[in-house]
């Protein structure tokens, strides 16, 4: 494996967002991102987002501004998977964003009810993107986990805090791997957390995240629950609202 080097990349994300200067003029320092259509669409509908630009690349991603609590907050939908999610974050940083709040679905590794809120405090690095942003290690600390947990508690929401397993191999989540990461204290599996935290650390940005469980790998057989046909539920909507409230607080 090539050793990690703390140096500038050859390619820069600057100029990758259409209307970048106009978006920067909005003064939004916080962005919220979701990975699932039903959660993203709920935020957009609830807060009346206005499209202000788009990220250009192999995947075109619209950028919206929502106004909540008197604050301008940017909103975009992250592609699923660490490489694309980090690429989108790199682009959103170029318009003045210094904090990203990510809310999405995850898989349960422990026997918890469907739609349990999860606050990751560390992420097992079973993906490749984080290694371009941080030296080799088994886990990466999710630095603002306590702040997220306290925010949810203040809203009267209970959440399970623990490690998460960030993997690139959705269809290679084997029983042996699942049992191994569970032995290390992982309570859920996702596909972006470790990489987004590493990228934010490298760029000097702040990352806040929590999940809601969809499928479950806790038993002998996989329980897909609603992951194959996700539709908005009351807990999803409550979680989305909590994520926006967090953005309001971070906007100062």
XYZ file of C-alpha atoms in Angstrom:
252
model
C 0.000 0.000 0.000
C 1.224 3.510 -0.804
C 2.102 5.444 2.342
C -0.076 8.426 3.261
C 1.427 11.770 2.257
C 0.158 15.083 3.622
C 0.450 17.109 0.422
C -1.779 18.951 -2.029
C -3.733 16.941 -4.569
C -3.041 17.413 -8.267
C -6.724 18.120 -8.953
C -8.557 20.876 -7.053
C -12.311 21.060 -6.335
C -12.262 24.846 -6.717
C -14.692 26.028 -9.380
C -16.583 22.728 -9.445
C -19.876 24.244 -8.257
C -22.000 26.217 -10.666
C -22.825 29.698 -9.264
C -20.189 29.178 -6.605
C -19.629 32.874 -5.885
C -23.363 33.533 -5.553
C -23.690 30.584 -3.173
C -20.754 31.828 -1.104
C -22.462 35.242 -0.865
C -25.364 33.578 0.981
C -23.032 33.248 3.972
C -23.971 29.653 4.732
C -21.212 28.007 6.766
C -23.141 24.795 7.472
C -24.427 22.200 5.015
C -26.748 19.286 5.619
C -26.592 16.188 3.478
C -28.695 13.047 3.234
C -28.073 9.827 1.328
C -31.630 8.538 0.973
C -34.224 10.047 -1.333
C -36.999 9.869 1.250
C -34.990 11.766 3.877
C -33.614 14.319 1.417
C -37.069 14.951 -0.070
C -38.557 15.403 3.406
C -36.021 18.099 4.302
C -36.555 19.842 0.979
C -40.333 19.772 1.306
C -40.439 20.745 4.969
C -38.093 23.721 4.696
C -38.912 24.962 1.200
C -35.455 24.711 -0.333
C -34.431 26.884 -3.259
C -32.055 25.505 -5.876
C -29.021 27.786 -6.078
C -26.505 25.796 -8.118
C -25.119 22.370 -8.790
C -21.994 20.327 -8.345
C -20.523 19.351 -11.683
C -18.695 16.108 -12.283
C -19.443 12.577 -13.332
C -22.622 12.918 -11.232
C -24.460 16.254 -11.247
C -25.789 17.132 -7.780
C -28.142 20.080 -7.209
C -27.330 22.431 -4.337
C -30.185 24.036 -2.410
C -30.452 26.625 0.321
C -32.981 26.190 3.090
C -33.805 28.849 5.646
C -34.442 27.720 9.189
C -34.180 29.596 12.440
C -33.190 32.673 10.470
C -30.144 30.884 9.068
C -29.129 30.001 5.527
C -28.182 26.322 5.392
C -27.000 24.532 2.267
C -28.570 21.199 1.374
C -27.334 18.545 -1.037
C -27.849 14.818 -1.497
C -24.694 12.752 -1.163
C -24.145 9.806 -3.484
C -23.935 6.515 -1.614
C -20.378 5.289 -1.017
C -17.257 6.861 0.425
C -15.494 8.101 -2.755
C -18.484 9.992 -4.147
C -19.660 11.290 -0.765
C -16.218 12.717 -0.020
C -15.999 14.195 -3.521
C -19.272 16.034 -2.896
C -18.043 17.255 0.503
C -14.824 18.537 -1.065
C -16.915 20.558 -3.504
C -19.263 22.001 -0.873
C -16.261 23.187 1.141
C -15.307 25.506 -1.741
C -18.340 27.761 -1.166
C -17.571 28.634 2.454
C -18.951 25.609 4.321
C -16.959 24.638 7.392
C -19.400 22.186 9.005
C -21.262 19.238 7.485
C -24.186 17.464 9.142
C -24.971 14.061 7.626
C -28.099 12.042 8.416
C -28.919 8.751 6.762
C -29.879 5.124 7.172
C -27.600 2.339 8.365
C -27.642 -1.381 9.081
C -27.967 -2.617 12.651
C -25.313 -5.020 13.942
C -26.941 -5.482 17.331
C -30.457 -6.528 18.226
C -32.161 -3.125 18.349
C -35.604 -2.068 17.101
C -36.020 -0.938 13.526
C -35.492 2.830 13.148
C -33.198 3.194 16.162
C -31.084 6.347 16.136
C -27.343 5.647 16.116
C -24.595 8.124 17.038
C -21.199 6.846 15.880
C -18.260 7.731 18.102
C -15.655 5.920 15.978
C -15.633 4.304 12.569
C -13.874 1.117 11.514
C -12.037 1.912 8.250
C -13.070 -0.891 5.921
C -13.060 1.409 2.875
C -10.324 3.000 0.806
C -11.103 6.711 0.664
C -10.104 7.584 4.234
C -6.573 6.376 3.539
C -6.072 9.270 1.142
C -6.837 11.702 3.997
C -5.378 10.112 7.135
C -2.523 7.773 8.079
C -3.261 4.085 8.528
C -5.269 3.104 11.605
C -8.004 0.618 12.409
C -10.534 3.215 13.581
C -11.004 6.923 13.116
C -12.578 8.930 15.944
C -15.857 10.676 15.155
C -14.945 13.817 17.035
C -18.326 15.459 17.565
C -20.239 12.370 18.715
C -20.804 13.756 22.209
C -22.191 17.016 20.821
C -24.601 15.101 18.567
C -25.716 12.814 21.398
C -26.304 15.802 23.686
C -28.266 17.580 20.953
C -30.549 14.584 20.456
C -31.004 14.132 24.196
C -31.998 17.800 24.545
C -34.699 17.164 21.954
C -35.969 14.182 23.940
C -34.602 11.632 21.469
C -32.819 8.477 22.633
C -29.909 7.152 20.614
C -27.423 4.302 20.811
C -23.805 5.476 20.738
C -20.971 3.212 19.608
C -18.649 2.261 16.813
C -19.732 1.864 13.193
C -18.285 -0.291 10.457
C -17.707 1.760 7.307
C -17.449 -0.557 4.310
C -17.247 -0.206 0.543
C -18.532 -3.742 0.001
C -22.307 -3.665 0.474
C -22.660 -7.199 -0.919
C -19.540 -8.425 0.880
C -20.728 -7.860 4.422
C -19.903 -11.403 5.475
C -20.799 -13.011 8.785
C -17.128 -13.301 9.747
C -16.531 -9.594 9.135
C -19.725 -8.621 10.947
C -18.841 -10.683 14.007
C -15.318 -9.266 14.033
C -16.396 -5.613 14.030
C -19.092 -6.383 16.609
C -16.351 -7.756 18.866
C -14.655 -4.369 18.551
C -17.763 -2.513 19.710
C -19.436 -1.647 16.406
C -23.209 -1.374 16.631
C -24.036 -0.465 13.019
C -22.695 -0.562 9.474
C -22.570 2.328 7.002
C -20.658 3.269 3.846
C -19.352 6.837 4.353
C -18.672 7.803 7.974
C -14.958 6.975 8.248
C -14.151 8.667 4.955
C -16.158 11.838 5.640
C -14.577 12.214 9.078
C -11.088 11.742 7.621
C -11.742 14.274 4.857
C -13.120 16.831 7.312
C -10.124 16.337 9.597
C -7.726 16.808 6.692
C -9.472 19.973 5.461
C -9.915 21.453 8.938
C -13.718 21.143 8.804
C -16.238 19.861 11.343
C -18.307 16.729 10.822
C -21.489 15.772 12.654
C -23.447 12.634 11.905
C -26.090 10.244 13.148
C -28.053 7.448 11.503
C -31.340 5.614 11.714
C -31.339 1.826 11.402
C -33.025 0.292 8.361
C -31.885 -3.293 7.707
C -30.398 -5.586 10.332
C -27.434 -7.978 10.292
C -27.843 -8.866 13.960
C -29.521 -12.250 13.565
C -28.599 -15.385 11.672
C -30.369 -14.107 8.566
C -30.321 -10.625 7.050
C -33.490 -8.660 7.765
C -33.939 -6.090 4.970
C -36.869 -4.393 6.735
C -37.502 -1.271 4.673
C -34.097 -0.743 3.072
C -35.264 -2.202 -0.274
C -38.269 0.136 -0.398
C -37.568 3.109 1.875
C -40.508 5.363 2.615
C -40.752 8.239 5.030
C -41.778 7.291 8.542
C -42.350 9.414 11.631
C -38.902 8.502 13.080
C -37.192 9.387 9.773
C -38.947 12.752 9.764
C -38.074 13.406 13.400
C -34.432 12.569 12.696
C -34.376 14.877 9.664
C -35.815 17.687 11.767
C -33.207 17.070 14.470
C -30.453 17.296 11.850
C -31.735 20.678 10.646
C -32.010 21.925 14.228
C -28.370 20.945 14.716
C -27.463 22.987 11.636
C -29.225 25.999 13.149
C -27.124 25.698 16.300
C -23.886 25.321 14.363
C -24.684 28.373 12.240
C -24.279 30.533 15.358
